[in-house]
Amino acid sequence: MANTERTFIMIKPDGVHRCIVGEIIKRFEQKGFKLVALKMMQASQELLETHYGDLSSKPFFPGLVKYMASGPVVCMVWEGLNAVKTGRVMLGETNPADSKPGTIRGDFCVQVGRNICHGSDAVESAQKEIALWFKPEELVAWSPNQAPWVYE
Ligand code: IDP
Ligand code: MG
């Protein structure tokens, strides 16, 4: 059952402008996670305010929403064992200055306000975020041929 844990990963507008969409997708693919949904879109201010609702009292909130609405985002659902926790490890710390080399934020960005990717922080928030960003029919049911080589 845990092999079907899902996380919501989003490449932010800076990641799209800086042409690292393929690099980020590659890392999740080569790790062994299963791509369940993928779309590029221009997020509305309303959607972003809901997505980041928990941060609405923070001083950086208006700037965060403006940044996230400033260009396209690439939204994905990745599935696999510990997908939420491992996804966060692959992203690195919120502040790229604290992110180790080898993580996405550690390798590709320098400032917290331009940290190029989002990843759900818990299974429960992943479920909420997936439901917020995707319609049920956008989540694709399929069985990767590699599954028996990723899981014992
Ligand atoms: P997370 O993205 O690692 O989960 P959160 O604390 O949930 O980090 O913050 C959401 C996003 O808000 C961050 O990824 C970053 O883009 C932005 N953010 C967080 N702290 C700051 C800050 O101090 N200044 C500017 N932007 C920030
Ligand atoms: Mg967060």
mmCIF file with all atom_site columns, C-alpha atoms and ligand atoms in Angstrom:
data_model
loop_
_atom_site.group_PDB
_atom_site.id
_atom_site.type_symbol
_atom_site.label_atom_id
_atom_site.label_alt_id
_atom_site.label_comp_id
_atom_site.label_asym_id
_atom_site.label_entity_id
_atom_site.label_seq_id
_atom_site.pdbx_PDB_ins_code
_atom_site.Cartn_x
_atom_site.Cartn_y
_atom_site.Cartn_z
_atom_site.occupancy
_atom_site.B_iso_or_equiv
_atom_site.pdbx_formal_charge
_atom_site.auth_seq_id
_atom_site.auth_comp_id
_atom_site.auth_asym_id
_atom_site.auth_atom_id
_atom_site.pdbx_PDB_model_num
ATOM   1   C  CA  . MET A 1 1   ? 0.000  0.000  0.000   1.00 0.00 ? 1   MET A CA  1
ATOM   2   C  CA  . ALA A 1 2   ? 2.795  2.444  0.887   1.00 0.00 ? 2   ALA A CA  1
ATOM   3   C  CA  . ASN A 1 3   ? 4.174  1.975  -2.634  1.00 0.00 ? 3   ASN A CA  1
ATOM   4   C  CA  . THR A 1 4   ? 1.204  4.038  -3.820  1.00 0.00 ? 4   THR A CA  1
ATOM   5   C  CA  . GLU A 1 5   ? 1.955  7.095  -1.669  1.00 0.00 ? 5   GLU A CA  1
ATOM   6   C  CA  . ARG A 1 6   ? 1.600  10.214 -3.787  1.00 0.00 ? 6   ARG A CA  1
ATOM   7   C  CA  . THR A 1 7   ? 3.163  13.655 -3.660  1.00 0.00 ? 7   THR A CA  1
ATOM   8   C  CA  . PHE A 1 8   ? 2.448  16.905 -5.471  1.00 0.00 ? 8   PHE A CA  1
ATOM   9   C  CA  . ILE A 1 9   ? 5.544  18.389 -7.097  1.00 0.00 ? 9   ILE A CA  1
ATOM   10  C  CA  . MET A 1 10  ? 5.359  21.724 -8.911  1.00 0.00 ? 10  MET A CA  1
ATOM   11  C  CA  . ILE A 1 11  ? 8.045  23.468 -10.928 1.00 0.00 ? 11  ILE A CA  1
ATOM   12  C  CA  . LYS A 1 12  ? 7.673  27.176 -10.218 1.00 0.00 ? 12  LYS A CA  1
ATOM   13  C  CA  . PRO A 1 13  ? 7.880  29.937 -12.874 1.00 0.00 ? 13  PRO A CA  1
ATOM   14  C  CA  . ASP A 1 14  ? 11.621 30.443 -12.292 1.00 0.00 ? 14  ASP A CA  1
ATOM   15  C  CA  . GLY A 1 15  ? 12.233 26.744 -12.919 1.00 0.00 ? 15  GLY A CA  1
ATOM   16  C  CA  . VAL A 1 16  ? 10.317 26.993 -16.195 1.00 0.00 ? 16  VAL A CA  1
ATOM   17  C  CA  . HIS A 1 17  ? 12.089 30.202 -17.319 1.00 0.00 ? 17  HIS A CA  1
ATOM   18  C  CA  . ARG A 1 18  ? 15.471 28.740 -16.410 1.00 0.00 ? 18  ARG A CA  1
ATOM   19  C  CA  . CYS A 1 19  ? 14.791 25.617 -18.506 1.00 0.00 ? 19  CYS A CA  1
ATOM   20  C  CA  . ILE A 1 20  ? 15.232 23.036 -15.767 1.00 0.00 ? 20  ILE A CA  1
ATOM   21  C  CA  . VAL A 1 21  ? 11.840 21.366 -16.233 1.00 0.00 ? 21  VAL A CA  1
ATOM   22  C  CA  . GLY A 1 22  ? 13.421 18.352 -17.931 1.00 0.00 ? 22  GLY A CA  1
ATOM   23  C  CA  . GLU A 1 23  ? 16.160 18.093 -15.289 1.00 0.00 ? 23  GLU A CA  1
ATOM   24  C  CA  . ILE A 1 24  ? 13.625 18.001 -12.448 1.00 0.00 ? 24  ILE A CA  1
ATOM   25  C  CA  . ILE A 1 25  ? 11.385 15.446 -14.166 1.00 0.00 ? 25  ILE A CA  1
ATOM   26  C  CA  . LYS A 1 26  ? 14.483 13.365 -14.944 1.00 0.00 ? 26  LYS A CA  1
ATOM   27  C  CA  . ARG A 1 27  ? 15.454 13.160 -11.275 1.00 0.00 ? 27  ARG A CA  1
ATOM   28  C  CA  . PHE A 1 28  ? 12.055 11.832 -10.197 1.00 0.00 ? 28  PHE A CA  1
ATOM   29  C  CA  . GLU A 1 29  ? 11.935 9.417  -13.138 1.00 0.00 ? 29  GLU A CA  1
ATOM   30  C  CA  . GLN A 1 30  ? 15.395 8.006  -12.573 1.00 0.00 ? 30  GLN A CA  1
ATOM   31  C  CA  . LYS A 1 31  ? 14.777 7.674  -8.828  1.00 0.00 ? 31  LYS A CA  1
ATOM   32  C  CA  . GLY A 1 32  ? 12.089 5.110  -9.655  1.00 0.00 ? 32  GLY A CA  1
ATOM   33  C  CA  . PHE A 1 33  ? 8.950  7.087  -8.908  1.00 0.00 ? 33  PHE A CA  1
ATOM   34  C  CA  . LYS A 1 34  ? 5.915  6.717  -11.146 1.00 0.00 ? 34  LYS A CA  1
ATOM   35  C  CA  . LEU A 1 35  ? 4.502  9.746  -12.959 1.00 0.00 ? 35  LEU A CA  1
ATOM   36  C  CA  . VAL A 1 36  ? 0.741  9.817  -12.397 1.00 0.00 ? 36  VAL A CA  1
ATOM   37  C  CA  . ALA A 1 37  ? -0.161 13.281 -13.710 1.00 0.00 ? 37  ALA A CA  1
ATOM   38  C  CA  . LEU A 1 38  ? 1.558  16.179 -15.463 1.00 0.00 ? 38  LEU A CA  1
ATOM   39  C  CA  . LYS A 1 39  ? 0.408  19.542 -16.799 1.00 0.00 ? 39  LYS A CA  1
ATOM   40  C  CA  . MET A 1 40  ? 1.740  22.994 -17.553 1.00 0.00 ? 40  MET A CA  1
ATOM   41  C  CA  . MET A 1 41  ? -0.539 25.881 -16.663 1.00 0.00 ? 41  MET A CA  1
ATOM   42  C  CA  . GLN A 1 42  ? -0.811 29.511 -15.703 1.00 0.00 ? 42  GLN A CA  1
ATOM   43  C  CA  . ALA A 1 43  ? -2.045 29.423 -12.096 1.00 0.00 ? 43  ALA A CA  1
ATOM   44  C  CA  . SER A 1 44  ? -4.620 32.010 -11.014 1.00 0.00 ? 44  SER A CA  1
ATOM   45  C  CA  . GLN A 1 45  ? -4.048 34.243 -8.019  1.00 0.00 ? 45  GLN A CA  1
ATOM   46  C  CA  . GLU A 1 46  ? -7.042 32.597 -6.319  1.00 0.00 ? 46  GLU A CA  1
ATOM   47  C  CA  . LEU A 1 47  ? -5.633 29.072 -6.768  1.00 0.00 ? 47  LEU A CA  1
ATOM   48  C  CA  . LEU A 1 48  ? -2.252 30.171 -5.425  1.00 0.00 ? 48  LEU A CA  1
ATOM   49  C  CA  . GLU A 1 49  ? -3.794 31.899 -2.420  1.00 0.00 ? 49  GLU A CA  1
ATOM   50  C  CA  . THR A 1 50  ? -5.602 28.647 -1.601  1.00 0.00 ? 50  THR A CA  1
ATOM   51  C  CA  . HIS A 1 51  ? -2.501 26.527 -2.178  1.00 0.00 ? 51  HIS A CA  1
ATOM   52  C  CA  . TYR A 1 52  ? -0.398 28.722 0.119   1.00 0.00 ? 52  TYR A CA  1
ATOM   53  C  CA  . GLY A 1 53  ? -3.296 29.507 2.513   1.00 0.00 ? 53  GLY A CA  1
ATOM   54  C  CA  . ASP A 1 54  ? -1.308 28.425 5.580   1.00 0.00 ? 54  ASP A CA  1
ATOM   55  C  CA  . LEU A 1 55  ? 1.240  31.176 4.843   1.00 0.00 ? 55  LEU A CA  1
ATOM   56  C  CA  . SER A 1 56  ? -1.278 34.013 4.337   1.00 0.00 ? 56  SER A CA  1
ATOM   57  C  CA  . SER A 1 57  ? -0.135 35.887 7.453   1.00 0.00 ? 57  SER A CA  1
ATOM   58  C  CA  . LYS A 1 58  ? 3.553  35.841 6.461   1.00 0.00 ? 58  LYS A CA  1
ATOM   59  C  CA  . PRO A 1 59  ? 5.102  39.119 5.302   1.00 0.00 ? 59  PRO A CA  1
ATOM   60  C  CA  . PHE A 1 60  ? 6.352  37.443 2.105   1.00 0.00 ? 60  PHE A CA  1
ATOM   61  C  CA  . PHE A 1 61  ? 2.889  36.091 1.156   1.00 0.00 ? 61  PHE A CA  1
ATOM   62  C  CA  . PRO A 1 62  ? 1.899  38.812 -1.390  1.00 0.00 ? 62  PRO A CA  1
ATOM   63  C  CA  . GLY A 1 63  ? 5.306  38.534 -3.056  1.00 0.00 ? 63  GLY A CA  1
ATOM   64  C  CA  . LEU A 1 64  ? 5.046  34.735 -3.061  1.00 0.00 ? 64  LEU A CA  1
ATOM   65  C  CA  . VAL A 1 65  ? 1.695  34.791 -4.839  1.00 0.00 ? 65  VAL A CA  1
ATOM   66  C  CA  . LYS A 1 66  ? 2.940  37.404 -7.331  1.00 0.00 ? 66  LYS A CA  1
ATOM   67  C  CA  . TYR A 1 67  ? 6.035  35.295 -8.083  1.00 0.00 ? 67  TYR A CA  1
ATOM   68  C  CA  . MET A 1 68  ? 4.009  32.122 -8.507  1.00 0.00 ? 68  MET A CA  1
ATOM   69  C  CA  . ALA A 1 69  ? 1.528  33.888 -10.839 1.00 0.00 ? 69  ALA A CA  1
ATOM   70  C  CA  . SER A 1 70  ? 4.282  35.577 -12.876 1.00 0.00 ? 70  SER A CA  1
ATOM   71  C  CA  . GLY A 1 71  ? 4.618  32.721 -15.356 1.00 0.00 ? 71  GLY A CA  1
ATOM   72  C  CA  . PRO A 1 72  ? 3.704  29.118 -16.047 1.00 0.00 ? 72  PRO A CA  1
ATOM   73  C  CA  . VAL A 1 73  ? 4.090  26.290 -13.570 1.00 0.00 ? 73  VAL A CA  1
ATOM   74  C  CA  . VAL A 1 74  ? 4.500  22.570 -14.269 1.00 0.00 ? 74  VAL A CA  1
ATOM   75  C  CA  . CYS A 1 75  ? 2.372  20.455 -11.935 1.00 0.00 ? 75  CYS A CA  1
ATOM   76  C  CA  . MET A 1 76  ? 3.026  16.782 -11.316 1.00 0.00 ? 76  MET A CA  1
ATOM   77  C  CA  . VAL A 1 77  ? 1.907  13.889 -9.188  1.00 0.00 ? 77  VAL A CA  1
ATOM   78  C  CA  . TRP A 1 78  ? 4.609  11.306 -8.420  1.00 0.00 ? 78  TRP A CA  1
ATOM   79  C  CA  . GLU A 1 79  ? 3.883  7.989  -6.732  1.00 0.00 ? 79  GLU A CA  1
ATOM   80  C  CA  . GLY A 1 80  ? 6.012  5.498  -4.821  1.00 0.00 ? 80  GLY A CA  1
ATOM   81  C  CA  . LEU A 1 81  ? 7.326  4.303  -1.473  1.00 0.00 ? 81  LEU A CA  1
ATOM   82  C  CA  . ASN A 1 82  ? 7.840  7.347  0.796   1.00 0.00 ? 82  ASN A CA  1
ATOM   83  C  CA  . ALA A 1 83  ? 7.192  9.658  -2.170  1.00 0.00 ? 83  ALA A CA  1
ATOM   84  C  CA  . VAL A 1 84  ? 6.373  12.633 0.090   1.00 0.00 ? 84  VAL A CA  1
ATOM   85  C  CA  . LYS A 1 85  ? 9.408  12.449 2.361   1.00 0.00 ? 85  LYS A CA  1
ATOM   86  C  CA  . THR A 1 86  ? 11.843 11.412 -0.360  1.00 0.00 ? 86  THR A CA  1
ATOM   87  C  CA  . GLY A 1 87  ? 10.444 14.113 -2.648  1.00 0.00 ? 87  GLY A CA  1
ATOM   88  C  CA  . ARG A 1 88  ? 11.270 16.732 -0.006  1.00 0.00 ? 88  ARG A CA  1
ATOM   89  C  CA  . VAL A 1 89  ? 14.782 15.311 0.382   1.00 0.00 ? 89  VAL A CA  1
ATOM   90  C  CA  . MET A 1 90  ? 15.260 15.516 -3.398  1.00 0.00 ? 90  MET A CA  1
ATOM   91  C  CA  . LEU A 1 91  ? 14.092 19.153 -3.392  1.00 0.00 ? 91  LEU A CA  1
ATOM   92  C  CA  . GLY A 1 92  ? 16.356 20.224 -0.528  1.00 0.00 ? 92  GLY A CA  1
ATOM   93  C  CA  . GLU A 1 93  ? 15.675 22.778 2.199   1.00 0.00 ? 93  GLU A CA  1
ATOM   94  C  CA  . THR A 1 94  ? 13.238 25.672 1.689   1.00 0.00 ? 94  THR A CA  1
ATOM   95  C  CA  . ASN A 1 95  ? 16.184 28.074 1.696   1.00 0.00 ? 95  ASN A CA  1
ATOM   96  C  CA  . PRO A 1 96  ? 18.608 27.069 -1.078  1.00 0.00 ? 96  PRO A CA  1
ATOM   97  C  CA  . ALA A 1 97  ? 21.476 28.354 1.107   1.00 0.00 ? 97  ALA A CA  1
ATOM   98  C  CA  . ASP A 1 98  ? 20.753 25.451 3.493   1.00 0.00 ? 98  ASP A CA  1
ATOM   99  C  CA  . SER A 1 99  ? 20.261 22.882 0.699   1.00 0.00 ? 99  SER A CA  1
ATOM   100 C  CA  . LYS A 1 100 ? 22.981 20.323 0.102   1.00 0.00 ? 100 LYS A CA  1
ATOM   101 C  CA  . PRO A 1 101 ? 24.597 19.914 -3.309  1.00 0.00 ? 101 PRO A CA  1
ATOM   102 C  CA  . GLY A 1 102 ? 22.837 17.054 -5.075  1.00 0.00 ? 102 GLY A CA  1
ATOM   103 C  CA  . THR A 1 103 ? 19.399 18.353 -4.160  1.00 0.00 ? 103 THR A CA  1
ATOM   104 C  CA  . ILE A 1 104 ? 17.398 20.340 -6.705  1.00 0.00 ? 104 ILE A CA  1
ATOM   105 C  CA  . ARG A 1 105 ? 17.480 23.561 -4.684  1.00 0.00 ? 105 ARG A CA  1
ATOM   106 C  CA  . GLY A 1 106 ? 21.096 22.907 -3.697  1.00 0.00 ? 106 GLY A CA  1
ATOM   107 C  CA  . ASP A 1 107 ? 22.114 22.564 -7.331  1.00 0.00 ? 107 ASP A CA  1
ATOM   108 C  CA  . PHE A 1 108 ? 20.016 25.133 -9.188  1.00 0.00 ? 108 PHE A CA  1
ATOM   109 C  CA  . CYS A 1 109 ? 19.100 28.179 -7.093  1.00 0.00 ? 109 CYS A CA  1
ATOM   110 C  CA  . VAL A 1 110 ? 20.397 30.626 -4.487  1.00 0.00 ? 110 VAL A CA  1
ATOM   111 C  CA  . GLN A 1 111 ? 17.528 32.535 -2.838  1.00 0.00 ? 111 GLN A CA  1
ATOM   112 C  CA  . VAL A 1 112 ? 14.455 31.406 -0.838  1.00 0.00 ? 112 VAL A CA  1
ATOM   113 C  CA  . GLY A 1 113 ? 12.121 33.626 -2.877  1.00 0.00 ? 113 GLY A CA  1
ATOM   114 C  CA  . ARG A 1 114 ? 13.238 31.912 -6.118  1.00 0.00 ? 114 ARG A CA  1
ATOM   115 C  CA  . ASN A 1 115 ? 13.585 28.299 -5.059  1.00 0.00 ? 115 ASN A CA  1
ATOM   116 C  CA  . ILE A 1 116 ? 12.227 26.776 -8.312  1.00 0.00 ? 116 ILE A CA  1
ATOM   117 C  CA  . CYS A 1 117 ? 10.125 23.891 -6.995  1.00 0.00 ? 117 CYS A CA  1
ATOM   118 C  CA  . HIS A 1 118 ? 7.379  22.916 -4.590  1.00 0.00 ? 118 HIS A CA  1
ATOM   119 C  CA  . GLY A 1 119 ? 6.877  19.563 -2.883  1.00 0.00 ? 119 GLY A CA  1
ATOM   120 C  CA  . SER A 1 120 ? 4.164  18.454 -0.455  1.00 0.00 ? 120 SER A CA  1
ATOM   121 C  CA  . ASP A 1 121 ? 5.354  18.318 3.168   1.00 0.00 ? 121 ASP A CA  1
ATOM   122 C  CA  . ALA A 1 122 ? 3.072  15.504 4.446   1.00 0.00 ? 122 ALA A CA  1
ATOM   123 C  CA  . VAL A 1 123 ? 0.831  12.757 3.071   1.00 0.00 ? 123 VAL A CA  1
ATOM   124 C  CA  . GLU A 1 124 ? -2.263 14.672 4.166   1.00 0.00 ? 124 GLU A CA  1
ATOM   125 C  CA  . SER A 1 125 ? -1.187 17.938 2.505   1.00 0.00 ? 125 SER A CA  1
ATOM   126 C  CA  . ALA A 1 126 ? -0.220 15.968 -0.618  1.00 0.00 ? 126 ALA A CA  1
ATOM   127 C  CA  . GLN A 1 127 ? -3.757 14.617 -0.863  1.00 0.00 ? 127 GLN A CA  1
ATOM   128 C  CA  . LYS A 1 128 ? -5.202 18.127 -0.445  1.00 0.00 ? 128 LYS A CA  1
ATOM   129 C  CA  . GLU A 1 129 ? -2.827 19.621 -3.017  1.00 0.00 ? 129 GLU A CA  1
ATOM   130 C  CA  . ILE A 1 130 ? -3.423 16.880 -5.583  1.00 0.00 ? 130 ILE A CA  1
ATOM   131 C  CA  . ALA A 1 131 ? -7.192 17.424 -5.251  1.00 0.00 ? 131 ALA A CA  1
ATOM   132 C  CA  . LEU A 1 132 ? -6.701 21.201 -5.545  1.00 0.00 ? 132 LEU A CA  1
ATOM   133 C  CA  . TRP A 1 133 ? -4.538 21.130 -8.691  1.00 0.00 ? 133 TRP A CA  1
ATOM   134 C  CA  . PHE A 1 134 ? -5.866 18.087 -10.566 1.00 0.00 ? 134 PHE A CA  1
ATOM   135 C  CA  . LYS A 1 135 ? -9.251 16.704 -11.549 1.00 0.00 ? 135 LYS A CA  1
ATOM   136 C  CA  . PRO A 1 136 ? -9.634 12.999 -10.711 1.00 0.00 ? 136 PRO A CA  1
ATOM   137 C  CA  . GLU A 1 137 ? -9.658 12.100 -14.430 1.00 0.00 ? 137 GLU A CA  1
ATOM   138 C  CA  . GLU A 1 138 ? -6.259 13.766 -14.895 1.00 0.00 ? 138 GLU A CA  1
ATOM   139 C  CA  . LEU A 1 139 ? -4.650 11.139 -12.641 1.00 0.00 ? 139 LEU A CA  1
ATOM   140 C  CA  . VAL A 1 140 ? -3.644 8.265  -14.896 1.00 0.00 ? 140 VAL A CA  1
ATOM   141 C  CA  . ALA A 1 141 ? -3.883 4.614  -13.791 1.00 0.00 ? 141 ALA A CA  1
ATOM   142 C  CA  . TRP A 1 142 ? -1.027 2.575  -15.274 1.00 0.00 ? 142 TRP A CA  1
ATOM   143 C  CA  . SER A 1 143 ? 1.559  -0.017 -14.276 1.00 0.00 ? 143 SER A CA  1
ATOM   144 C  CA  . PRO A 1 144 ? 5.195  0.774  -15.124 1.00 0.00 ? 144 PRO A CA  1
ATOM   145 C  CA  . ASN A 1 145 ? 7.126  -2.153 -16.593 1.00 0.00 ? 145 ASN A CA  1
ATOM   146 C  CA  . GLN A 1 146 ? 9.991  -1.356 -14.235 1.00 0.00 ? 146 GLN A CA  1
ATOM   147 C  CA  . ALA A 1 147 ? 7.943  -1.871 -11.032 1.00 0.00 ? 147 ALA A CA  1
ATOM   148 C  CA  . PRO A 1 148 ? 9.352  -5.351 -10.205 1.00 0.00 ? 148 PRO A CA  1
ATOM   149 C  CA  . TRP A 1 149 ? 12.873 -3.890 -10.558 1.00 0.00 ? 149 TRP A CA  1
ATOM   150 C  CA  . VAL A 1 150 ? 12.168 -0.958 -8.255  1.00 0.00 ? 150 VAL A CA  1
ATOM   151 C  CA  . TYR A 1 151 ? 10.348 -2.919 -5.531  1.00 0.00 ? 151 TYR A CA  1
ATOM   152 C  CA  . GLU A 1 152 ? 11.180 -6.393 -4.195  1.00 0.00 ? 152 GLU A CA  1
HETATM 153 P  P1  . IDP B 2 .   ? 8.517  24.763 1.251   1.00 0.00 ? 1   IDP B P1  1
HETATM 154 O  O1  . IDP B 2 .   ? 8.249  25.250 -0.149  1.00 0.00 ? 1   IDP B O1  1
HETATM 155 O  O2  . IDP B 2 .   ? 9.912  24.230 1.390   1.00 0.00 ? 1   IDP B O2  1
HETATM 156 O  O3  . IDP B 2 .   ? 7.470  23.809 1.758   1.00 0.00 ? 1   IDP B O3  1
HETATM 157 P  P2  . IDP B 2 .   ? 7.263  26.819 2.917   1.00 0.00 ? 1   IDP B P2  1
HETATM 158 O  O4  . IDP B 2 .   ? 7.716  27.234 4.267   1.00 0.00 ? 1   IDP B O4  1
HETATM 159 O  O5  . IDP B 2 .   ? 6.015  26.012 2.802   1.00 0.00 ? 1   IDP B O5  1
HETATM 160 O  O6  . IDP B 2 .   ? 8.490  26.055 2.211   1.00 0.00 ? 1   IDP B O6  1
HETATM 161 O  O7  . IDP B 2 .   ? 7.121  28.136 2.052   1.00 0.00 ? 1   IDP B O7  1
HETATM 162 C  C1  . IDP B 2 .   ? 6.501  28.097 0.786   1.00 0.00 ? 1   IDP B C1  1
HETATM 163 C  C2  . IDP B 2 .   ? 7.297  28.940 -0.157  1.00 0.00 ? 1   IDP B C2  1
HETATM 164 O  O8  . IDP B 2 .   ? 7.253  30.307 0.265   1.00 0.00 ? 1   IDP B O8  1
HETATM 165 C  C3  . IDP B 2 .   ? 8.781  28.612 -0.255  1.00 0.00 ? 1   IDP B C3  1
HETATM 166 O  O9  . IDP B 2 .   ? 9.065  27.514 -1.091  1.00 0.00 ? 1   IDP B O9  1
HETATM 167 C  C4  . IDP B 2 .   ? 9.321  29.905 -0.813  1.00 0.00 ? 1   IDP B C4  1
HETATM 168 O  O10 . IDP B 2 .   ? 9.052  30.009 -2.230  1.00 0.00 ? 1   IDP B O10 1
HETATM 169 C  C5  . IDP B 2 .   ? 8.445  30.939 -0.119  1.00 0.00 ? 1   IDP B C5  1
HETATM 170 N  N1  . IDP B 2 .   ? 9.122  31.447 1.077   1.00 0.00 ? 1   IDP B N1  1
HETATM 171 C  C6  . IDP B 2 .   ? 9.270  30.828 2.279   1.00 0.00 ? 1   IDP B C6  1
HETATM 172 N  N2  . IDP B 2 .   ? 9.960  31.609 3.144   1.00 0.00 ? 1   IDP B N2  1
HETATM 173 C  C7  . IDP B 2 .   ? 10.226 32.760 2.486   1.00 0.00 ? 1   IDP B C7  1
HETATM 174 C  C8  . IDP B 2 .   ? 10.913 33.964 2.842   1.00 0.00 ? 1   IDP B C8  1
HETATM 175 O  O11 . IDP B 2 .   ? 11.411 34.131 3.944   1.00 0.00 ? 1   IDP B O11 1
HETATM 176 N  N3  . IDP B 2 .   ? 10.999 34.918 1.860   1.00 0.00 ? 1   IDP B N3  1
HETATM 177 C  C9  . IDP B 2 .   ? 10.469 34.769 0.627   1.00 0.00 ? 1   IDP B C9  1
HETATM 178 N  N4  . IDP B 2 .   ? 9.813  33.660 0.255   1.00 0.00 ? 1   IDP B N4  1
HETATM 179 C  C10 . IDP B 2 .   ? 9.700  32.666 1.157   1.00 0.00 ? 1   IDP B C10 1
HETATM 180 MG MG  . MG  B 3 .   ? 5.477  24.117 2.178   1.00 0.00 ? 2   MG  B MG  1
#
